[in-house]
PDB file of C-alpha atoms and ligand atoms in Angstrom:
ATOM      1  CA  UNK A   1      92.035 370.157 146.322  1.00 76.00           C
ATOM      2  CA  UNK A   2      94.717 367.829 144.855  1.00 88.00           C
ATOM      3  CA  UNK A   3      93.515 365.123 142.621  1.00 92.00           C
ATOM      4  CA  UNK A   4      94.421 361.432 142.896  1.00 97.00           C
ATOM      5  CA  UNK A   5      94.599 358.451 140.553  1.00 98.00           C
ATOM      6  CA  UNK A   6      92.735 355.383 141.708  1.00 98.00           C
ATOM      7  CA  UNK A   7      93.349 351.921 140.254  1.00 98.00           C
ATOM      8  CA  UNK A   8      90.348 349.778 141.064  1.00 97.00           C
ATOM      9  CA  UNK A   9      87.970 347.066 139.903  1.00 96.00           C
ATOM     10  CA  UNK A  10      84.162 346.914 140.186  1.00 95.00           C
ATOM     11  CA  UNK A  11      82.475 348.772 143.056  1.00 96.00           C
ATOM     12  CA  UNK A  12      82.770 345.753 145.358  1.00 95.00           C
ATOM     13  CA  UNK A  13      84.999 344.522 148.174  1.00 96.00           C
ATOM     14  CA  UNK A  14      88.330 346.352 148.628  1.00 98.00           C
ATOM     15  CA  UNK A  15      87.739 348.602 145.608  1.00 98.00           C
ATOM     16  CA  UNK A  16      84.344 349.656 146.974  1.00 98.00           C
ATOM     17  CA  UNK A  17      85.966 350.433 150.303  1.00 98.00           C
ATOM     18  CA  UNK A  18      88.225 353.090 148.784  1.00 98.00           C
ATOM     19  CA  UNK A  19      85.647 354.344 146.266  1.00 98.00           C
ATOM     20  CA  UNK A  20      83.300 355.107 149.169  1.00 98.00           C
ATOM     21  CA  UNK A  21      85.937 357.098 151.063  1.00 98.00           C
ATOM     22  CA  UNK A  22      86.882 359.090 147.952  1.00 98.00           C
ATOM     23  CA  UNK A  23      83.275 359.929 147.101  1.00 98.00           C
ATOM     24  CA  UNK A  24      82.288 360.658 150.718  1.00 98.00           C
ATOM     25  CA  UNK A  25      85.200 363.117 151.009  1.00 97.00           C
ATOM     26  CA  UNK A  26      84.591 364.563 147.552  1.00 97.00           C
ATOM     27  CA  UNK A  27      88.209 363.965 146.461  1.00 97.00           C
ATOM     28  CA  UNK A  28      88.655 364.609 142.711  1.00 97.00           C
ATOM     29  CA  UNK A  29      90.046 361.478 141.123  1.00 97.00           C
ATOM     30  CA  UNK A  30      90.896 359.820 137.834  1.00 97.00           C
ATOM     31  CA  UNK A  31      89.542 356.300 137.655  1.00 97.00           C
ATOM     32  CA  UNK A  32      91.770 353.563 136.178  1.00 97.00           C
ATOM     33  CA  UNK A  33      89.684 350.442 135.810  1.00 96.00           C
ATOM     34  CA  UNK A  34      91.498 347.106 136.166  1.00 96.00           C
ATOM     35  CA  UNK A  35      89.514 344.150 134.826  1.00 93.00           C
ATOM     36  CA  UNK A  36      90.167 341.239 137.193  1.00 89.00           C
ATOM     37  CA  UNK A  37      88.300 338.779 134.954  1.00 84.00           C
ATOM     38  CA  UNK A  38      90.915 339.530 132.276  1.00 86.00           C
ATOM     39  CA  UNK A  39      93.723 339.282 134.865  1.00 87.00           C
ATOM     40  CA  UNK A  40      94.804 342.860 134.106  1.00 93.00           C
ATOM     41  CA  UNK A  41      96.100 343.074 137.696  1.00 93.00           C
ATOM     42  CA  UNK A  42      98.993 340.848 136.575  1.00 92.00           C
ATOM     43  CA  UNK A  43      99.953 342.939 133.536  1.00 93.00           C
ATOM     44  CA  UNK A  44     103.532 344.259 133.819  1.00 93.00           C
ATOM     45  CA  UNK A  45     102.259 347.857 133.540  1.00 96.00           C
ATOM     46  CA  UNK A  46     100.061 347.360 136.609  1.00 97.00           C
ATOM     47  CA  UNK A  47     102.710 345.366 138.509  1.00 95.00           C
ATOM     48  CA  UNK A  48     104.886 348.456 138.224  1.00 96.00           C
ATOM     49  CA  UNK A  49     102.190 350.248 140.253  1.00 97.00           C
ATOM     50  CA  UNK A  50     101.442 347.457 142.717  1.00 97.00           C
ATOM     51  CA  UNK A  51     103.949 344.567 142.633  1.00 95.00           C
ATOM     52  CA  UNK A  52     101.467 342.453 144.619  1.00 95.00           C
ATOM     53  CA  UNK A  53      99.176 342.482 141.571  1.00 95.00           C
ATOM     54  CA  UNK A  54      96.096 343.552 143.522  1.00 96.00           C
ATOM     55  CA  UNK A  55      93.639 346.420 143.551  1.00 97.00           C
ATOM     56  CA  UNK A  56      93.072 349.026 144.806  1.00 98.00           C
ATOM     57  CA  UNK A  57      96.094 351.300 144.533  1.00 98.00           C
ATOM     58  CA  UNK A  58      96.148 355.071 144.951  1.00 98.00           C
ATOM     59  CA  UNK A  59      98.585 357.537 143.432  1.00 98.00           C
ATOM     60  CA  UNK A  60      98.857 360.980 145.081  1.00 98.00           C
ATOM     61  CA  UNK A  61     101.544 363.517 144.211  1.00 97.00           C
ATOM     62  CA  UNK A  62     103.446 360.832 142.270  1.00 97.00           C
ATOM     63  CA  UNK A  63     103.560 358.448 145.222  1.00 98.00           C
ATOM     64  CA  UNK A  64     101.735 355.134 145.338  1.00 98.00           C
ATOM     65  CA  UNK A  65      99.851 353.655 148.259  1.00 98.00           C
ATOM     66  CA  UNK A  66      98.327 350.187 148.471  1.00 98.00           C
ATOM     67  CA  UNK A  67      96.202 348.397 151.114  1.00 98.00           C
ATOM     68  CA  UNK A  68      92.618 349.644 151.145  1.00 98.00           C
ATOM     69  CA  UNK A  69      92.433 350.177 154.921  1.00 98.00           C
ATOM     70  CA  UNK A  70      95.611 352.237 154.926  1.00 98.00           C
ATOM     71  CA  UNK A  71      94.531 354.165 151.819  1.00 98.00           C
ATOM     72  CA  UNK A  72      91.245 355.118 153.517  1.00 98.00           C
ATOM     73  CA  UNK A  73      92.981 356.466 156.633  1.00 98.00           C
ATOM     74  CA  UNK A  74      95.356 358.411 154.382  1.00 98.00           C
ATOM     75  CA  UNK A  75      92.491 359.905 152.361  1.00 98.00           C
ATOM     76  CA  UNK A  76      90.750 361.006 155.535  1.00 98.00           C
ATOM     77  CA  UNK A  77      93.931 362.461 157.035  1.00 98.00           C
ATOM     78  CA  UNK A  78      95.075 364.340 153.937  1.00 97.00           C
ATOM     79  CA  UNK A  79      91.901 365.701 152.343  1.00 97.00           C
ATOM     80  CA  UNK A  80      89.284 368.163 153.557  1.00 95.00           C
ATOM     81  CA  UNK A  81      85.665 367.129 153.758  1.00 93.00           C
ATOM     82  CA  UNK A  82      83.508 365.168 156.186  1.00 92.00           C
ATOM     83  CA  UNK A  83      85.756 363.493 158.783  1.00 97.00           C
ATOM     84  CA  UNK A  84      85.625 359.711 158.450  1.00 98.00           C
ATOM     85  CA  UNK A  85      87.556 358.906 161.648  1.00 98.00           C
ATOM     86  CA  UNK A  86      86.183 359.659 165.123  1.00 98.00           C
ATOM     87  CA  UNK A  87      88.075 362.478 166.871  1.00 97.00           C
ATOM     88  CA  UNK A  88      87.826 360.690 170.216  1.00 97.00           C
ATOM     89  CA  UNK A  89      90.879 358.374 170.478  1.00 98.00           C
ATOM     90  CA  UNK A  90      88.942 355.547 172.139  1.00 98.00           C
ATOM     91  CA  UNK A  91      86.333 355.592 169.379  1.00 98.00           C
ATOM     92  CA  UNK A  92      89.087 355.805 166.758  1.00 98.00           C
ATOM     93  CA  UNK A  93      90.601 352.653 168.280  1.00 98.00           C
ATOM     94  CA  UNK A  94      87.164 350.989 168.102  1.00 98.00           C
ATOM     95  CA  UNK A  95      86.982 351.975 164.434  1.00 98.00           C
ATOM     96  CA  UNK A  96      90.370 350.325 163.843  1.00 98.00           C
ATOM     97  CA  UNK A  97      89.239 347.155 165.599  1.00 98.00           C
ATOM     98  CA  UNK A  98      86.472 346.939 162.971  1.00 98.00           C
ATOM     99  CA  UNK A  99      88.765 347.644 160.014  1.00 98.00           C
ATOM    100  CA  UNK A 100      91.327 345.119 161.327  1.00 98.00           C
ATOM    101  CA  UNK A 101      88.562 342.557 161.779  1.00 98.00           C
ATOM    102  CA  UNK A 102      87.379 343.147 158.210  1.00 98.00           C
ATOM    103  CA  UNK A 103      90.894 342.598 156.836  1.00 98.00           C
ATOM    104  CA  UNK A 104      91.805 339.625 159.011  1.00 98.00           C
ATOM    105  CA  UNK A 105      88.532 337.712 159.404  1.00 98.00           C
ATOM    106  CA  UNK A 106      85.493 339.010 157.511  1.00 98.00           C
ATOM    107  CA  UNK A 107      86.987 339.613 154.073  1.00 98.00           C
ATOM    108  CA  UNK A 108      89.086 336.373 153.993  1.00 97.00           C
ATOM    109  CA  UNK A 109      86.080 334.245 155.029  1.00 98.00           C
ATOM    110  CA  UNK A 110      83.887 335.863 152.347  1.00 97.00           C
ATOM    111  CA  UNK A 111      86.605 335.608 149.749  1.00 93.00           C
ATOM    112  CA  UNK A 112      87.495 331.933 150.356  1.00 92.00           C
ATOM    113  CA  UNK A 113      83.820 330.911 150.235  1.00 94.00           C
ATOM    114  CA  UNK A 114      83.286 332.882 147.016  1.00 91.00           C
ATOM    115  CA  UNK A 115      86.373 331.223 145.492  1.00 87.00           C
ATOM    116  CA  UNK A 116      85.045 327.840 146.506  1.00 88.00           C
ATOM    117  CA  UNK A 117      81.854 328.565 144.528  1.00 87.00           C
ATOM    118  CA  UNK A 118      83.389 330.257 141.479  1.00 84.00           C
ATOM    119  CA  UNK A 119      86.957 329.141 140.749  1.00 82.00           C
ATOM    120  CA  UNK A 120      86.430 325.458 139.825  1.00 82.00           C
ATOM    121  CA  UNK A 121      84.043 326.633 137.048  1.00 82.00           C
ATOM    122  CA  UNK A 122      86.523 329.264 135.819  1.00 79.00           C
ATOM    123  CA  UNK A 123      89.402 326.775 135.797  1.00 82.00           C
ATOM    124  CA  UNK A 124      87.340 324.140 133.973  1.00 83.00           C
ATOM    125  CA  UNK A 125      87.284 326.423 130.930  1.00 83.00           C
ATOM    126  CA  UNK A 126      91.135 326.517 130.793  1.00 84.00           C
ATOM    127  CA  UNK A 127      93.505 323.857 129.523  1.00 88.00           C
ATOM    128  CA  UNK A 128      96.173 322.710 132.048  1.00 87.00           C
ATOM    129  CA  UNK A 129      98.755 324.773 130.086  1.00 90.00           C
ATOM    130  CA  UNK A 130      96.586 327.913 130.165  1.00 88.00           C
ATOM    131  CA  UNK A 131      96.005 327.401 133.898  1.00 87.00           C
ATOM    132  CA  UNK A 132      99.746 327.076 134.606  1.00 88.00           C
ATOM    133  CA  UNK A 133     100.450 330.139 132.453  1.00 88.00           C
ATOM    134  CA  UNK A 134      97.902 332.203 134.440  1.00 85.00           C
ATOM    135  CA  UNK A 135      99.350 330.972 137.728  1.00 87.00           C
ATOM    136  CA  UNK A 136     102.869 331.805 136.598  1.00 89.00           C
ATOM    137  CA  UNK A 137     101.879 335.483 136.328  1.00 89.00           C
ATOM    138  CA  UNK A 138     100.558 335.750 139.912  1.00 91.00           C
ATOM    139  CA  UNK A 139     103.152 337.471 142.104  1.00 92.00           C
ATOM    140  CA  UNK A 140     101.845 336.455 145.554  1.00 92.00           C
ATOM    141  CA  UNK A 141     102.601 332.879 146.570  1.00 92.00           C
ATOM    142  CA  UNK A 142      99.542 332.665 148.852  1.00 91.00           C
ATOM    143  CA  UNK A 143      97.397 333.680 145.873  1.00 88.00           C
ATOM    144  CA  UNK A 144      98.899 330.929 143.707  1.00 91.00           C
ATOM    145  CA  UNK A 145      98.228 328.392 146.505  1.00 88.00           C
ATOM    146  CA  UNK A 146      94.651 329.636 146.807  1.00 85.00           C
ATOM    147  CA  UNK A 147      94.098 329.113 143.054  1.00 85.00           C
ATOM    148  CA  UNK A 148      95.578 325.616 143.141  1.00 87.00           C
ATOM    149  CA  UNK A 149      93.525 324.554 146.145  1.00 84.00           C
ATOM    150  CA  UNK A 150      90.275 325.998 144.779  1.00 81.00           C
ATOM    151  CA  UNK A 151      90.930 324.423 141.376  1.00 83.00           C
ATOM    152  CA  UNK A 152      91.717 320.966 142.762  1.00 82.00           C
ATOM    153  CA  UNK A 153      88.187 320.318 143.981  1.00 74.00           C
ATOM    154  CA  UNK A 154      87.899 322.993 146.608  1.00 76.00           C
ATOM    155  CA  UNK A 155      88.703 323.544 150.247  1.00 85.00           C
ATOM    156  CA  UNK A 156      88.348 320.993 153.047  1.00 89.00           C
ATOM    157  CA  UNK A 157      84.979 320.929 154.830  1.00 93.00           C
ATOM    158  CA  UNK A 158      86.654 321.897 158.113  1.00 95.00           C
ATOM    159  CA  UNK A 159      87.777 325.227 156.607  1.00 93.00           C
ATOM    160  CA  UNK A 160      84.465 325.842 154.874  1.00 95.00           C
ATOM    161  CA  UNK A 161      82.624 325.351 158.184  1.00 97.00           C
ATOM    162  CA  UNK A 162      85.002 327.760 159.946  1.00 98.00           C
ATOM    163  CA  UNK A 163      84.491 330.472 157.315  1.00 97.00           C
ATOM    164  CA  UNK A 164      80.694 330.020 157.398  1.00 97.00           C
ATOM    165  CA  UNK A 165      80.760 330.304 161.188  1.00 98.00           C
ATOM    166  CA  UNK A 166      82.880 333.480 160.927  1.00 98.00           C
ATOM    167  CA  UNK A 167      80.369 335.084 158.547  1.00 98.00           C
ATOM    168  CA  UNK A 168      77.424 334.214 160.777  1.00 98.00           C
ATOM    169  CA  UNK A 169      79.321 335.569 163.751  1.00 98.00           C
ATOM    170  CA  UNK A 170      80.107 338.753 161.808  1.00 98.00           C
ATOM    171  CA  UNK A 171      76.387 339.295 161.146  1.00 98.00           C
ATOM    172  CA  UNK A 172      75.737 338.867 164.890  1.00 98.00           C
ATOM    173  CA  UNK A 173      78.482 341.389 165.740  1.00 98.00           C
ATOM    174  CA  UNK A 174      77.093 343.956 163.300  1.00 98.00           C
ATOM    175  CA  UNK A 175      73.579 343.480 164.698  1.00 98.00           C
ATOM    176  CA  UNK A 176      74.863 343.890 168.280  1.00 98.00           C
ATOM    177  CA  UNK A 177      76.830 347.058 167.429  1.00 98.00           C
ATOM    178  CA  UNK A 178      73.785 348.613 165.769  1.00 98.00           C
ATOM    179  CA  UNK A 179      71.709 348.036 168.929  1.00 97.00           C
ATOM    180  CA  UNK A 180      73.893 350.784 170.467  1.00 96.00           C
ATOM    181  CA  UNK A 181      73.378 353.407 167.765  1.00 96.00           C
ATOM    182  CA  UNK A 182      72.832 354.126 164.080  1.00 98.00           C
ATOM    183  CA  UNK A 183      76.486 353.509 163.093  1.00 98.00           C
ATOM    184  CA  UNK A 184      79.033 350.867 164.031  1.00 98.00           C
ATOM    185  CA  UNK A 185      81.152 353.155 166.233  1.00 98.00           C
ATOM    186  CA  UNK A 186      79.870 355.968 168.470  1.00 93.00           C
ATOM    187  CA  UNK A 187      77.227 358.230 167.007  1.00 92.00           C
ATOM    188  CA  UNK A 188      78.795 358.994 163.629  1.00 97.00           C
ATOM    189  CA  UNK A 189      79.400 357.359 160.256  1.00 98.00           C
ATOM    190  CA  UNK A 190      83.061 356.313 159.985  1.00 98.00           C
ATOM    191  CA  UNK A 191      85.609 354.194 158.115  1.00 98.00           C
ATOM    192  CA  UNK A 192      84.286 351.260 160.162  1.00 98.00           C
ATOM    193  CA  UNK A 193      80.920 351.533 158.379  1.00 98.00           C
ATOM    194  CA  UNK A 194      82.692 351.927 155.031  1.00 98.00           C
ATOM    195  CA  UNK A 195      84.888 348.840 155.502  1.00 98.00           C
ATOM    196  CA  UNK A 196      82.128 346.592 156.808  1.00 98.00           C
ATOM    197  CA  UNK A 197      79.614 347.775 154.198  1.00 98.00           C
ATOM    198  CA  UNK A 198      82.014 347.009 151.336  1.00 98.00           C
ATOM    199  CA  UNK A 199      81.981 343.352 152.395  1.00 98.00           C
ATOM    200  CA  UNK A 200      78.469 342.991 153.855  1.00 98.00           C
ATOM    201  CA  UNK A 201      76.535 344.507 150.958  1.00 97.00           C
ATOM    202  CA  UNK A 202      75.885 341.175 149.224  1.00 96.00           C
ATOM    203  CA  UNK A 203      75.096 339.151 152.349  1.00 97.00           C
ATOM    204  CA  UNK A 204      71.286 339.509 152.285  1.00 98.00           C
ATOM    205  CA  UNK A 205      71.474 337.835 148.866  1.00 96.00           C
ATOM    206  CA  UNK A 206      74.262 335.285 149.384  1.00 95.00           C
ATOM    207  CA  UNK A 207      73.743 334.461 153.060  1.00 97.00           C
ATOM    208  CA  UNK A 208      69.996 335.035 153.491  1.00 98.00           C
ATOM    209  CA  UNK A 209      69.837 332.099 155.926  1.00 97.00           C
ATOM    210  CA  UNK A 210      71.415 334.298 158.611  1.00 97.00           C
ATOM    211  CA  UNK A 211      71.150 337.847 157.209  1.00 98.00           C
ATOM    212  CA  UNK A 212      67.421 338.476 157.028  1.00 98.00           C
ATOM    213  CA  UNK A 213      64.587 340.549 158.512  1.00 98.00           C
ATOM    214  CA  UNK A 214      64.145 338.216 161.498  1.00 98.00           C
ATOM    215  CA  UNK A 215      67.765 337.583 162.476  1.00 98.00           C
ATOM    216  CA  UNK A 216      69.354 340.919 161.536  1.00 98.00           C
ATOM    217  CA  UNK A 217      66.727 343.698 161.155  1.00 98.00           C
ATOM    218  CA  UNK A 218      69.142 346.446 162.232  1.00 98.00           C
ATOM    219  CA  UNK A 219      71.788 345.299 159.801  1.00 98.00           C
ATOM    220  CA  UNK A 220      69.302 345.372 156.906  1.00 98.00           C
ATOM    221  CA  UNK A 221      68.178 348.874 157.881  1.00 98.00           C
ATOM    222  CA  UNK A 222      71.841 350.000 158.134  1.00 98.00           C
ATOM    223  CA  UNK A 223      72.666 348.510 154.705  1.00 98.00           C
ATOM    224  CA  UNK A 224      69.800 350.556 153.231  1.00 98.00           C
ATOM    225  CA  UNK A 225      70.851 353.750 155.030  1.00 98.00           C
ATOM    226  CA  UNK A 226      74.440 353.217 153.875  1.00 98.00           C
ATOM    227  CA  UNK A 227      73.434 352.695 150.234  1.00 98.00           C
ATOM    228  CA  UNK A 228      71.319 355.878 150.358  1.00 98.00           C
ATOM    229  CA  UNK A 229      74.234 358.118 151.428  1.00 98.00           C
ATOM    230  CA  UNK A 230      75.177 360.260 148.411  1.00 97.00           C
ATOM    231  CA  UNK A 231      78.884 359.358 148.608  1.00 97.00           C
ATOM    232  CA  UNK A 232      78.226 355.648 148.971  1.00 98.00           C
ATOM    233  CA  UNK A 233      75.563 355.766 146.230  1.00 98.00           C
ATOM    234  CA  UNK A 234      78.075 357.468 143.897  1.00 98.00           C
ATOM    235  CA  UNK A 235      80.634 354.741 144.660  1.00 98.00           C
ATOM    236  CA  UNK A 236      78.071 352.014 143.970  1.00 97.00           C
ATOM    237  CA  UNK A 237      77.144 353.708 140.684  1.00 96.00           C
ATOM    238  CA  UNK A 238      80.685 353.319 139.315  1.00 93.00           C
ATOM    239  CA  UNK A 239      80.677 351.134 136.189  1.00 83.00           C
ATOM    240  CA  UNK A 240      80.625 347.394 136.576  1.00 83.00           C
ATOM    241  CA  UNK A 241      82.376 346.438 133.323  1.00 76.00           C
ATOM    242  CA  UNK A 242      82.831 342.745 134.012  1.00 71.00           C
ATOM    243  CA  UNK A 243      79.438 342.038 135.605  1.00 66.00           C
ATOM    244  CA  UNK A 244      81.225 340.681 138.698  1.00 63.00           C
ATOM    245  CA  UNK A 245      79.107 340.944 141.824  1.00 58.00           C
ATOM    246  CA  UNK A 246      80.673 341.346 145.229  1.00 53.00           C
TER     247      UNK A 246
HETATM  248  N1  GSH B   1      94.982 343.709 151.497  1.00 56.18           N
HETATM  249  C1  GSH B   1      94.641 344.233 150.194  1.00 56.18           C
HETATM  250  C2  GSH B   1      93.904 343.146 149.462  1.00 56.18           C
HETATM  251  C3  GSH B   1      93.566 343.560 148.054  1.00 56.18           C
HETATM  252  C4  GSH B   1      92.815 342.454 147.325  1.00 56.18           C
HETATM  253  O1  GSH B   1      92.690 341.324 147.811  1.00 56.18           O
HETATM  254  N2  GSH B   1      92.296 342.829 146.154  1.00 56.18           N
HETATM  255  C5  GSH B   1      91.587 341.889 145.342  1.00 56.18           C
HETATM  256  C6  GSH B   1      90.259 342.493 144.857  1.00 56.18           C
HETATM  257  S1  GSH B   1      89.175 342.847 146.198  1.00 56.18           S
HETATM  258  C7  GSH B   1      92.402 341.577 144.109  1.00 56.18           C
HETATM  259  O2  GSH B   1      93.112 342.420 143.596  1.00 56.18           O
HETATM  260  N3  GSH B   1      92.266 340.347 143.626  1.00 56.18           N
HETATM  261  C8  GSH B   1      92.884 339.903 142.417  1.00 56.18           C
HETATM  262  C9  GSH B   1      94.119 339.100 142.662  1.00 56.18           C
HETATM  263  O3  GSH B   1      94.577 338.989 143.820  1.00 56.18           O
HETATM  264  O4  GSH B   1      94.630 338.547 141.699  1.00 56.18           O
HETATM  265  C10 GSH B   1      93.801 345.493 150.343  1.00 56.18           C
HETATM  266  O5  GSH B   1      93.069 345.622 151.351  1.00 56.18           O
HETATM  267  O6  GSH B   1      93.864 346.388 149.494  1.00 56.18           O
END
């Protein structure tokens, strides 16, 4: 089997998404760790790999792919091993509805709320000049705006309430899907489980008010079954150099 190079951060969020697919498929890979707390994603050497300055990025046969959802479909299409996409086209579409939802709703809501908690503290340790210098290295304008907003006292309550509602609604959707079977789509583990798990893993800890044994028993059981899968367990066991938790 060909080998790939994977540029990634801790086993959390979008990096965990791709690490799970790689380990589940058994794809041989070289790990290139990018330390986000040291802003290594904005180093010129990494920007040459992904000009957006974000992880993960995959290199296969000298060609680079970005976007975790797209990378995972590519890995499943190109490499042998357990299929991670349903063969039935309707179920495959259902899988994509989950991965699209993760990218467009679930992950942004989680991410904005985490920024709201963490960024003001990080920025407080920088002088205004250091802050501007860090911002100047960020290639994506929306990322620079997100930093500025989070640093200037945080996001408006209206947005915070919307993101909290979206997370609670996500927990309800996961619980409802798992009433139909052991996995999110059809009767088999798929990229839908991988994408949702990468984001939901920390929710029993960070959002215990609505992810708990009373409100979401099936989701808790699914999180445990996911973490016990050998491929997922191997992804979770990847080093966490910075101590960041997803
Ligand atoms: N749409 C991209 C998003 C990638 C992304 O947001 N990566 C985060 C880590 S989970 C990152 O690199 N953050 C650092 C930064 O943007 O400076 C994907 O799915 O791969």
